[in-house]
Short mmCIF file of C-alpha atoms and ligand atoms in Angstrom, two decimals:
data_model
loop_
_atom_site.label_atom_id
_atom_site.label_comp_id
_atom_site.label_asym_id
_atom_site.label_seq_id
_atom_site.Cartn_x
_atom_site.Cartn_y
_atom_site.Cartn_z
CA MET Z 3 -69.00 -55.80 62.89
CA SER Z 4 -68.07 -57.25 66.26
CA ASP Z 5 -66.34 -54.20 67.81
CA LYS Z 6 -68.90 -51.79 66.34
CA PRO Z 7 -66.60 -49.22 64.71
CA GLN Z 8 -67.83 -45.64 64.59
CA PHE Z 9 -67.70 -44.07 61.15
CA SER Z 10 -67.31 -40.39 60.35
CA PRO Z 11 -70.11 -38.52 58.54
CA GLY Z 12 -68.07 -38.73 55.32
CA VAL Z 13 -67.88 -42.51 55.51
CA MET Z 14 -71.55 -42.71 56.47
CA LYS Z 15 -72.44 -40.75 53.31
CA TYR Z 16 -70.83 -43.48 51.19
CA ILE Z 17 -72.50 -46.20 53.23
CA GLU Z 18 -75.90 -44.58 52.61
CA GLU Z 19 -75.09 -44.28 48.91
CA GLY Z 20 -74.11 -47.96 48.90
CA LYS Z 21 -77.42 -48.92 50.49
CA LYS Z 22 -79.21 -47.18 47.64
CA CYS Z 23 -77.24 -49.28 45.14
CA LEU Z 24 -78.26 -52.42 47.00
CA VAL Z 25 -81.92 -51.40 46.92
CA GLU Z 26 -81.61 -50.87 43.16
CA ARG Z 27 -80.01 -54.28 42.79
CA GLU Z 28 -82.81 -55.90 44.78
CA ALA Z 29 -85.33 -54.28 42.43
CA LEU Z 30 -83.42 -55.55 39.41
CA LEU Z 31 -83.24 -59.01 40.97
CA GLU Z 32 -86.98 -59.06 41.49
CA ARG Z 33 -87.40 -58.18 37.84
CA VAL Z 34 -85.02 -60.76 36.41
CA LYS Z 35 -86.23 -63.54 38.71
CA LYS Z 36 -89.39 -63.54 36.61
CA TYR Z 37 -87.37 -64.34 33.51
CA LYS Z 38 -87.31 -67.78 31.97
CA PHE Z 39 -84.08 -69.80 32.07
CA ASP Z 40 -82.87 -68.75 28.61
CA THR Z 41 -83.53 -65.09 29.33
CA LEU Z 42 -81.59 -65.29 32.59
CA ALA Z 43 -78.73 -67.01 30.79
CA VAL Z 44 -78.65 -64.31 28.10
CA HIS Z 45 -79.00 -61.25 30.35
CA GLY Z 46 -78.12 -62.17 33.93
CA LEU Z 47 -77.95 -59.04 36.03
CA TYR Z 48 -76.62 -56.81 33.26
CA SER Z 49 -79.36 -54.44 32.15
CA VAL Z 50 -80.08 -51.84 29.49
CA GLU Z 51 -79.95 -49.17 32.24
CA GLU Z 52 -76.53 -50.27 33.35
CA ALA Z 53 -75.27 -50.40 29.77
CA LEU Z 54 -76.50 -46.87 29.01
CA ASN Z 55 -75.70 -45.21 32.32
CA LEU Z 56 -72.39 -46.80 33.15
CA ASN Z 57 -70.95 -48.55 30.13
CA GLN Z 58 -71.35 -46.31 27.08
CA GLY Z 59 -74.20 -48.38 25.79
CA ALA Z 60 -72.16 -51.57 25.47
CA LEU Z 61 -74.59 -54.45 24.85
CA ILE Z 62 -72.15 -56.99 26.15
CA GLU Z 63 -70.86 -56.92 29.70
CA PRO Z 64 -67.51 -55.11 29.70
CA LEU Z 65 -64.32 -56.99 30.45
CA TYR Z 66 -62.63 -55.22 33.35
CA LEU Z 67 -58.96 -55.99 32.98
CA SER Z 68 -57.93 -54.06 36.02
CA ALA Z 69 -56.33 -55.71 39.01
CA SER Z 70 -57.75 -53.14 41.38
CA GLN Z 71 -60.27 -50.37 41.93
CA ALA Z 72 -59.58 -46.73 42.80
CA TYR Z 73 -61.67 -44.73 45.29
CA ARG Z 74 -62.73 -41.13 45.38
CA ASP Z 75 -61.35 -40.34 48.83
CA ALA Z 76 -60.34 -41.78 52.19
CA ASP Z 77 -63.97 -42.02 53.31
CA GLU Z 78 -64.97 -44.19 50.36
CA LEU Z 79 -61.86 -46.33 50.81
CA GLU Z 80 -62.72 -46.87 54.47
CA ALA Z 81 -66.35 -47.78 53.71
CA ALA Z 82 -65.22 -50.15 50.95
CA LEU Z 83 -62.64 -51.99 53.01
CA ALA Z 84 -65.18 -52.47 55.79
CA TYR Z 85 -67.26 -54.25 53.08
CA LEU Z 86 -70.06 -51.77 53.78
CA ILE Z 87 -70.59 -50.56 50.23
CA PRO Z 88 -70.81 -52.52 46.96
CA THR Z 89 -67.19 -52.62 45.87
CA TRP Z 90 -64.88 -54.95 44.07
CA CYS Z 91 -61.62 -53.50 45.35
CA TYR Z 92 -59.13 -56.05 44.04
CA THR Z 93 -59.52 -58.81 41.47
CA ARG Z 94 -58.42 -61.55 43.87
CA ILE Z 95 -61.52 -60.66 45.92
CA ALA Z 96 -63.98 -59.52 43.24
CA ASN Z 97 -64.16 -58.03 39.77
CA PRO Z 98 -67.11 -56.51 37.86
CA THR Z 99 -66.88 -59.00 34.98
CA THR Z 100 -66.70 -61.93 37.37
CA TYR Z 101 -69.64 -60.41 39.24
CA TYR Z 102 -71.87 -60.72 36.16
CA LEU Z 103 -70.93 -64.39 35.83
CA GLU Z 104 -71.47 -65.06 39.53
CA TRP Z 105 -74.96 -63.63 39.43
CA THR Z 106 -75.90 -65.48 36.27
CA MET Z 107 -74.75 -68.78 37.75
CA ALA Z 108 -76.51 -68.08 41.05
CA LEU Z 109 -79.75 -67.29 39.23
CA LEU Z 110 -79.55 -70.31 36.92
CA GLU Z 111 -78.85 -72.77 39.75
CA GLY Z 112 -81.58 -71.14 41.79
CA TYR Z 113 -84.05 -71.14 38.92
CA ARG Z 114 -87.47 -72.38 40.10
CA THR Z 115 -85.98 -73.84 43.26
CA GLY Z 116 -87.95 -71.57 45.55
CA VAL Z 117 -84.82 -70.57 47.44
CA ASP Z 118 -82.26 -67.80 47.09
CA THR Z 119 -78.72 -68.66 46.05
CA SER Z 120 -75.30 -67.06 45.97
CA CYS Z 121 -72.24 -67.89 43.90
CA VAL Z 122 -68.50 -67.49 43.90
CA VAL Z 123 -66.56 -68.11 40.70
CA THR Z 124 -63.13 -69.73 40.96
CA ALA Z 125 -60.08 -70.20 38.74
CA SER Z 126 -60.97 -73.84 38.10
CA GLY Z 127 -63.38 -76.60 39.03
CA MET Z 128 -60.83 -77.99 41.49
CA GLY Z 129 -60.66 -74.56 43.11
CA ALA Z 130 -64.44 -74.62 43.52
CA ILE Z 131 -64.32 -78.08 45.12
CA MET Z 132 -61.54 -77.06 47.52
CA SER Z 133 -63.46 -73.88 48.38
CA ALA Z 134 -66.61 -75.91 49.03
CA VAL Z 135 -65.16 -78.60 51.27
CA ASP Z 136 -62.31 -76.95 53.22
CA PRO Z 137 -64.47 -74.71 55.43
CA PHE Z 138 -66.12 -77.86 56.85
CA LEU Z 139 -62.83 -79.62 57.57
CA VAL Z 140 -61.74 -77.45 60.48
CA LYS Z 141 -61.05 -78.49 64.04
CA GLN Z 142 -63.89 -77.42 66.30
CA LYS Z 143 -63.18 -76.00 69.73
CA ASP Z 144 -63.65 -78.82 72.27
CA GLY Z 145 -64.62 -81.06 69.33
CA PRO Z 146 -63.23 -84.55 68.62
CA GLU Z 147 -59.79 -85.01 67.07
CA THR Z 148 -61.07 -87.03 64.15
CA MET Z 149 -63.35 -86.06 61.32
CA ASN Z 150 -64.58 -87.69 58.17
CA PHE Z 151 -66.69 -87.06 55.13
CA VAL Z 152 -68.59 -89.44 52.90
CA SER Z 153 -68.20 -89.29 49.13
CA GLY Z 154 -69.18 -91.31 46.11
CA VAL Z 155 -66.02 -93.01 44.80
CA GLN Z 156 -67.08 -92.26 41.23
CA VAL Z 157 -65.65 -88.77 41.08
CA TYR Z 158 -63.51 -86.89 38.60
CA GLY Z 159 -59.84 -88.01 38.80
CA GLY Z 160 -58.71 -84.65 40.18
CA THR Z 161 -61.37 -84.77 42.87
CA PHE Z 162 -60.27 -88.27 43.84
CA GLN Z 163 -56.69 -87.00 44.22
CA GLN Z 164 -57.79 -83.95 46.20
CA PHE Z 165 -59.79 -86.13 48.60
CA ALA Z 166 -57.50 -89.18 48.84
CA ILE Z 167 -54.15 -87.37 48.92
CA ARG Z 168 -54.65 -83.74 49.98
CA LYS Z 169 -57.30 -84.44 52.58
CA MET Z 170 -56.81 -88.02 53.75
CA ALA Z 171 -53.08 -88.77 53.31
CA GLU Z 172 -51.75 -85.29 54.04
CA ARG Z 173 -54.24 -83.97 56.56
CA GLY Z 174 -55.63 -87.09 58.18
CA VAL Z 175 -59.23 -86.43 57.26
CA GLU Z 176 -60.93 -89.76 56.71
CA VAL Z 177 -62.72 -90.12 53.38
CA ARG Z 178 -65.40 -92.79 53.47
CA TRP Z 179 -66.01 -93.93 49.91
CA ILE Z 180 -69.39 -95.00 48.67
CA LEU Z 181 -69.16 -97.70 46.01
CA ASN Z 182 -72.79 -97.52 44.86
CA PRO Z 183 -74.00 -93.95 45.20
CA GLU Z 184 -77.50 -94.97 44.09
CA ASP Z 185 -77.77 -97.06 47.27
CA VAL Z 186 -79.02 -94.77 50.04
CA GLU Z 187 -78.44 -97.50 52.68
CA GLU Z 188 -74.73 -97.56 51.89
CA TRP Z 189 -74.56 -93.82 52.59
CA ARG Z 190 -76.54 -94.25 55.78
CA SER Z 191 -74.15 -96.92 57.05
CA LYS Z 192 -71.10 -94.67 56.60
CA ILE Z 193 -72.25 -91.55 58.46
CA ASP Z 194 -71.55 -90.86 62.13
CA GLU Z 195 -71.44 -87.80 64.39
CA ASN Z 196 -67.97 -86.86 63.08
CA THR Z 197 -69.12 -86.73 59.45
CA ARG Z 198 -68.81 -83.21 58.12
CA PHE Z 199 -70.67 -83.46 54.80
CA LEU Z 200 -71.85 -85.76 52.01
CA TYR Z 201 -70.32 -85.31 48.57
CA VAL Z 202 -71.45 -86.69 45.25
CA GLU Z 203 -70.75 -86.18 41.58
CA ALA Z 204 -73.65 -87.01 39.26
CA PRO Z 205 -73.69 -87.98 36.52
CA SER Z 206 -70.11 -88.94 37.31
CA ASN Z 207 -67.23 -88.68 34.91
CA PRO Z 208 -66.71 -91.16 33.28
CA GLN Z 209 -68.92 -93.90 34.84
CA GLN Z 210 -72.15 -91.90 34.89
CA SER Z 211 -73.13 -93.10 38.28
CA PHE Z 212 -76.20 -91.37 39.61
CA CYS Z 213 -77.96 -90.99 42.94
CA ASP Z 214 -81.31 -90.26 44.51
CA VAL Z 215 -80.69 -86.56 45.08
CA GLU Z 216 -83.69 -86.00 47.35
CA ALA Z 217 -83.03 -89.01 49.54
CA LEU Z 218 -79.38 -88.04 50.05
CA ALA Z 219 -80.25 -84.43 50.88
CA GLU Z 220 -82.75 -85.69 53.43
CA LEU Z 221 -80.21 -88.09 54.90
CA ALA Z 222 -77.55 -85.35 55.17
CA HIS Z 223 -79.99 -82.99 56.81
CA SER Z 224 -81.08 -85.60 59.35
CA TRP Z 225 -77.45 -85.44 60.57
CA GLU Z 226 -77.40 -81.63 60.29
CA ILE Z 227 -74.68 -81.73 57.63
CA PRO Z 228 -74.61 -80.25 54.13
CA PHE Z 229 -74.97 -82.16 50.88
CA ILE Z 230 -72.40 -81.01 48.31
CA PHE Z 231 -73.05 -81.86 44.67
CA ASP Z 232 -70.75 -81.70 41.63
CA ALA Z 233 -73.20 -81.12 38.78
CA THR Z 234 -70.62 -80.37 36.08
CA CYS Z 235 -71.92 -82.96 33.62
CA ALA Z 236 -75.59 -82.07 34.02
CA THR Z 237 -75.30 -78.26 34.13
CA PRO Z 238 -78.27 -76.26 35.47
CA ALA Z 239 -80.02 -76.79 32.13
CA LEU Z 240 -80.67 -80.44 33.08
CA LEU Z 241 -80.47 -80.57 36.86
CA ARG Z 242 -80.56 -78.02 39.64
CA PRO Z 243 -79.64 -80.07 42.73
CA ILE Z 244 -80.68 -77.24 45.04
CA ALA Z 245 -84.28 -77.79 43.90
CA HIS Z 246 -83.99 -81.28 45.38
CA GLY Z 247 -82.44 -80.23 48.67
CA ALA Z 248 -78.68 -80.01 47.98
CA ASP Z 249 -76.91 -77.26 49.91
CA ILE Z 250 -73.90 -76.54 47.74
CA VAL Z 251 -73.34 -77.13 44.02
CA VAL Z 252 -69.93 -77.06 42.37
CA HIS Z 253 -69.09 -76.90 38.70
CA SER Z 254 -66.11 -77.15 36.49
CA MET Z 255 -67.11 -74.37 34.11
CA THR Z 256 -64.18 -75.50 31.99
CA LYS Z 257 -66.44 -78.21 30.64
CA THR Z 258 -69.91 -77.89 29.13
CA ILE Z 259 -70.58 -74.40 30.44
CA THR Z 260 -67.61 -73.04 28.47
CA SER Z 261 -67.98 -75.56 25.68
CA SER Z 262 -65.94 -73.48 23.22
CA GLY Z 263 -62.99 -74.75 25.24
CA VAL Z 264 -61.08 -71.49 25.53
CA ALA Z 265 -60.93 -71.08 29.29
CA VAL Z 266 -60.70 -72.81 32.66
CA GLY Z 267 -63.09 -71.94 35.45
CA GLY Z 268 -65.16 -73.16 38.36
CA ALA Z 269 -68.20 -72.10 40.34
CA LEU Z 270 -69.60 -72.74 43.80
CA ILE Z 271 -73.29 -72.01 44.33
CA SER Z 272 -75.00 -72.34 47.69
CA ARG Z 273 -78.57 -72.20 48.90
CA LYS Z 274 -79.44 -69.59 51.48
CA PRO Z 275 -79.09 -70.84 54.17
CA ILE Z 276 -77.20 -74.14 54.15
CA VAL Z 277 -77.57 -76.90 56.74
CA THR Z 278 -74.45 -77.34 58.91
CA LYS Z 279 -73.59 -77.96 62.51
CA ILE Z 280 -70.11 -76.47 62.19
CA LYS Z 281 -69.73 -73.57 64.57
CA ASN Z 282 -68.47 -70.52 62.76
CA ASP Z 283 -68.87 -66.99 64.11
CA HIS Z 284 -69.44 -65.42 60.74
CA PRO Z 285 -73.18 -65.15 59.98
CA LEU Z 286 -72.61 -65.59 56.23
CA PHE Z 287 -71.15 -69.06 56.84
CA LYS Z 288 -74.61 -70.49 57.23
CA ASP Z 289 -76.74 -67.78 55.64
CA SER Z 290 -74.86 -67.34 52.36
CA PHE Z 291 -72.03 -69.82 52.19
CA ALA Z 292 -70.77 -68.79 48.73
CA GLU Z 293 -70.46 -65.20 49.88
CA TYR Z 294 -68.73 -66.33 53.05
CA VAL Z 295 -66.20 -68.20 50.91
CA LYS Z 296 -65.77 -65.18 48.68
CA PHE Z 297 -65.21 -62.64 51.42
CA LEU Z 298 -63.00 -64.77 53.66
CA PRO Z 299 -61.21 -68.02 52.69
CA TYR Z 300 -61.17 -67.21 48.96
CA ARG Z 301 -59.76 -63.78 49.68
CA ASP Z 302 -57.05 -65.37 51.84
CA ASN Z 303 -56.29 -68.44 49.70
CA GLY Z 304 -56.42 -66.80 46.28
CA PRO Z 305 -58.27 -69.14 43.86
CA ALA Z 306 -59.86 -66.20 42.01
CA SER Z 307 -60.90 -66.44 38.38
CA ALA Z 308 -59.18 -64.33 35.74
CA PRO Z 309 -61.80 -61.83 34.45
CA VAL Z 310 -61.07 -62.80 30.86
CA ASN Z 311 -61.95 -66.42 31.67
CA ALA Z 312 -65.12 -65.26 33.39
CA MET Z 313 -66.02 -63.39 30.22
CA PHE Z 314 -65.56 -66.49 28.06
CA ALA Z 315 -67.75 -68.52 30.42
CA LEU Z 316 -70.39 -65.81 30.48
CA ASN Z 317 -70.54 -65.70 26.70
CA ASP Z 318 -70.95 -69.46 26.31
CA LEU Z 319 -73.44 -69.67 29.15
CA ARG Z 320 -76.00 -67.66 27.19
CA THR Z 321 -76.84 -70.62 24.95
CA LEU Z 322 -76.55 -73.32 27.62
CA ARG Z 323 -80.07 -74.72 27.43
CA SER Z 324 -80.27 -75.09 23.66
CA ARG Z 325 -76.73 -76.49 23.56
CA MET Z 326 -77.54 -79.10 26.21
CA ASP Z 327 -80.60 -80.07 24.23
CA MET Z 328 -78.58 -80.50 21.03
CA PHE Z 329 -75.67 -82.28 22.74
CA SER Z 330 -78.05 -84.68 24.46
CA ARG Z 331 -79.96 -85.53 21.30
CA ASN Z 332 -76.73 -86.09 19.38
CA THR Z 333 -75.31 -88.29 22.12
CA GLN Z 334 -78.49 -90.35 22.31
CA LYS Z 335 -78.19 -91.12 18.61
CA VAL Z 336 -74.49 -92.03 18.85
CA ALA Z 337 -75.09 -94.22 21.93
CA GLU Z 338 -77.90 -96.08 20.17
CA TYR Z 339 -75.60 -96.72 17.22
CA LEU Z 340 -72.75 -97.99 19.43
CA GLU Z 341 -75.11 -100.30 21.28
CA THR Z 342 -75.68 -102.21 18.05
CA HIS Z 343 -72.01 -102.48 17.07
CA PRO Z 344 -70.61 -106.03 17.38
CA ARG Z 345 -67.15 -104.84 18.53
CA VAL Z 346 -68.63 -102.93 21.45
CA TYR Z 347 -69.58 -105.00 24.52
CA GLN Z 348 -70.96 -102.26 26.72
CA VAL Z 349 -72.29 -98.76 26.24
CA ASP Z 350 -72.85 -96.59 29.28
CA TYR Z 351 -75.21 -93.72 28.74
CA LEU Z 352 -77.88 -92.62 31.16
CA GLY Z 353 -80.21 -92.06 28.23
CA LEU Z 354 -80.24 -95.74 27.23
CA PRO Z 355 -83.10 -97.78 28.72
CA SER Z 356 -80.61 -100.67 29.03
CA PHE Z 357 -78.44 -98.64 31.43
CA PRO Z 358 -79.09 -99.79 35.02
CA LEU Z 359 -79.49 -96.25 36.36
CA HIS Z 360 -81.71 -95.05 33.52
CA GLN Z 361 -84.93 -94.96 35.58
CA LEU Z 362 -83.28 -93.09 38.46
CA ALA Z 363 -81.71 -90.54 36.11
CA LYS Z 364 -85.03 -90.15 34.33
CA ARG Z 365 -86.56 -88.83 37.53
CA TYR Z 366 -84.04 -86.03 37.73
CA LEU Z 367 -82.50 -85.14 34.35
CA LYS Z 368 -84.95 -82.93 32.50
CA LEU Z 369 -84.42 -80.12 30.07
CA VAL Z 370 -85.50 -76.99 31.88
CA ASP Z 371 -88.44 -75.09 30.35
CA SER Z 372 -89.11 -77.80 27.78
CA ASP Z 373 -92.51 -79.25 27.03
CA ASP Z 374 -93.37 -82.67 25.61
CA GLY Z 375 -96.75 -81.40 24.42
CA ALA Z 376 -98.54 -82.71 27.50
CA GLY Z 377 -97.07 -80.14 29.89
CA ASN Z 378 -94.13 -82.26 31.09
CA GLU Z 379 -90.46 -81.45 30.73
CA VAL Z 380 -88.60 -83.79 28.40
CA ASN Z 381 -85.75 -85.96 29.59
CA ARG Z 382 -82.28 -85.17 28.35
CA TYR Z 383 -79.14 -86.93 29.54
CA GLY Z 384 -76.20 -84.73 28.55
CA HIS Z 385 -73.25 -85.51 26.33
CA LEU Z 386 -71.04 -87.73 28.42
CA MET Z 387 -71.03 -91.41 27.54
CA SER Z 388 -68.59 -94.28 27.34
CA PHE Z 389 -68.24 -97.52 25.50
CA ARG Z 390 -66.09 -100.61 25.96
CA VAL Z 391 -64.31 -102.28 23.07
CA GLU Z 392 -64.20 -106.09 22.80
CA GLY Z 393 -60.94 -107.90 23.37
CA PRO Z 394 -57.68 -106.86 25.03
CA PRO Z 395 -56.97 -103.20 25.95
CA GLU Z 396 -54.92 -102.83 22.73
CA ASN Z 397 -58.15 -103.00 20.77
CA ALA Z 398 -59.54 -99.96 22.53
CA ARG Z 399 -56.27 -98.15 21.88
CA ARG Z 400 -56.42 -99.04 18.17
CA VAL Z 401 -59.98 -97.79 17.80
CA PHE Z 402 -59.00 -94.65 19.66
CA ASP Z 403 -55.95 -94.07 17.46
CA ASN Z 404 -58.07 -94.48 14.34
CA PHE Z 405 -60.39 -91.56 15.04
CA ARG Z 406 -60.04 -88.96 12.29
CA MET Z 407 -62.44 -86.25 13.37
CA ILE Z 408 -62.97 -86.99 17.05
CA TYR Z 409 -60.19 -85.43 19.09
CA ARG Z 410 -58.08 -87.46 21.49
CA ALA Z 411 -57.87 -85.35 24.63
CA THR Z 412 -58.55 -85.55 28.35
CA ASP Z 413 -61.33 -83.10 27.84
CA LEU Z 414 -65.09 -83.13 27.78
CA GLY Z 415 -68.02 -80.82 27.36
CA ARG Z 416 -66.76 -79.44 24.08
CA ILE Z 417 -68.58 -78.20 21.01
CA LYS Z 418 -66.22 -80.62 19.22
CA SER Z 419 -66.44 -84.35 19.94
CA VAL Z 420 -63.65 -85.48 22.23
CA ALA Z 421 -62.60 -88.92 23.45
CA THR Z 422 -60.16 -90.30 25.96
CA ILE Z 423 -59.14 -93.60 27.55
CA PRO Z 424 -59.54 -92.74 31.25
CA ALA Z 425 -57.41 -95.68 32.50
CA ILE Z 426 -54.31 -94.17 30.86
CA SER Z 427 -55.21 -90.51 31.29
CA THR Z 428 -57.60 -88.96 33.81
CA HIS Z 429 -57.53 -92.03 36.05
CA GLN Z 430 -53.93 -93.12 35.47
CA GLN Z 431 -52.55 -91.92 38.82
CA GLN Z 432 -55.14 -93.71 40.91
CA GLY Z 433 -53.62 -97.13 40.29
CA VAL Z 434 -55.26 -100.41 39.30
CA ASP Z 435 -57.14 -101.03 42.56
CA ALA Z 436 -58.84 -97.67 42.64
CA ARG Z 437 -59.70 -97.95 38.95
CA GLU Z 438 -61.26 -101.33 39.55
CA LYS Z 439 -63.26 -99.96 42.45
CA ALA Z 440 -64.43 -97.15 40.23
CA ASP Z 441 -65.11 -99.50 37.29
CA VAL Z 442 -62.73 -97.83 34.83
CA PRO Z 443 -61.22 -100.75 32.84
CA PRO Z 444 -58.64 -100.11 30.10
CA GLN Z 445 -61.20 -101.15 27.45
CA LEU Z 446 -63.34 -98.14 28.24
CA ILE Z 447 -63.34 -95.14 25.91
CA ARG Z 448 -65.03 -92.04 27.21
CA LEU Z 449 -66.72 -90.09 24.48
CA CYS Z 450 -68.23 -86.69 24.75
CA VAL Z 451 -70.31 -85.95 21.69
CA GLY Z 452 -70.20 -82.36 20.45
CA GLY Z 453 -72.28 -80.18 18.22
CA GLU Z 454 -71.39 -81.84 14.91
CA ASN Z 455 -74.09 -83.58 12.93
CA PRO Z 456 -74.27 -86.92 14.80
CA ASP Z 457 -74.15 -88.85 11.53
CA ASP Z 458 -70.58 -87.62 11.02
CA VAL Z 459 -69.61 -88.67 14.55
CA ILE Z 460 -71.11 -92.10 13.87
CA ALA Z 461 -69.22 -92.33 10.56
CA ASP Z 462 -65.93 -91.62 12.35
CA LEU Z 463 -66.65 -94.21 15.04
CA ASP Z 464 -67.73 -96.70 12.43
CA GLN Z 465 -64.57 -96.49 10.34
CA ALA Z 466 -62.40 -96.68 13.49
CA LEU Z 467 -64.23 -99.73 14.87
CA ASN Z 468 -64.25 -101.48 11.53
CA MET Z 469 -60.44 -101.32 11.31
CA LEU Z 470 -60.20 -103.83 14.18
C1 PLP L 568 -63.05 -81.37 35.02
C2 PLP L 568 -63.86 -81.66 36.20
C3 PLP L 568 -63.53 -81.11 37.45
C4 PLP L 568 -62.33 -80.22 37.64
O1 PLP L 568 -62.47 -79.02 36.97
P1 PLP L 568 -61.25 -78.14 36.41
O2 PLP L 568 -61.93 -76.97 35.84
O3 PLP L 568 -60.53 -78.98 35.41
O4 PLP L 568 -60.39 -77.82 37.58
C5 PLP L 568 -64.37 -81.38 38.51
N1 PLP L 568 -65.46 -82.16 38.37
C6 PLP L 568 -65.79 -82.72 37.19
C7 PLP L 568 -67.02 -83.56 37.09
C8 PLP L 568 -65.01 -82.49 36.06
O5 PLP L 568 -65.35 -83.04 34.90
#
């Protein structure tokens, strides 16, 4: 507190009580940090003690459908609003159900990284991306008028719009696009002293571009700027970018994390501390960026998650590792089938040895806590893939229209197999030039293989392709 407010003995009593709660939480954290990935995903920070003492024995984290929190008296209210006691106050700022999800995500992204992490959960993936990048795009006192950031061009369609329109066209922030994110030299050539951060999505949706995570983190840090990573398609079960030096990770939890497909959500996880040269008076800005976002810009801008959506995400998250394993194995089988089909001229899947980025992805995408029998983690490549149908774009449309079981939707990460044609859906608004730059031709069908038996997915693809 900058002006050092004096608190009455009544307020101090609550502050002391709050400190005790924080000590208890630290002890719990120490305990759960020893858990394996699956155990963290199942339990997070919700414990038997908390269930019995506070929640009538409920095994599952309660859903707090209250917009706000009541306080015992003026002293507690004062301590709470000074953020000096653990409090949730108002669901735009925090909520107990969202809190469980935030801690689980922070612990999973921080798993075996050797660093501490914090997390803020948002209403959507786009909200998480906005919350991650905006605090770095501020005018600095006595700083230059211009600023830029460097981003892989292979990003989710919504991200492309947010960067190209909301940041560049509307606010004059220059976005410097990287055409080949695997090429570290291209990144190096685009950075200057006005660059605020590096941003990448990997594997990207739908092209599955990939990058050398460690090299890019090192490059960013040599300029004293953060490396922001959208790891939606990998999930922490396959890749924890913070372990390789990334500063901030964003997720659309709408996708694989909530694969039942019942809710929208996002998450921002940061390492403690992040690298940045932005001058910001608030100590959390550098020390715990996700908490900074939560307590300040998020509070003021309002992208909070609905607690019910947080609950859905939390429930699906518990089985993340085994689901990613299953999804990846199913997708591998489907991709191998498509590679042999005469009507398909290209299959893009990071798990295929023929894919140009296979070796690079192999270095990074590994199923956490798995063992190949020789003490190494096994490679898994997720459930996003795409294939390109021979002939004019109408052929791809016909194959697409012939699917009987696979759903046609601009969706991915589902327990049910879902396909889309990005050129006419997710990437429609970008226009032909941008689609060409991003290598999204109209012949390309993005397929996200679900939890069905892969033989049935193959049968559906087979009958659709054979109708050509
Ligand atoms: C869907 C998606 C987003 C946006 O997330 P929403 O939850 O839809 O707002 C961001 N990044 C990637 C990689 C995505 O697939």
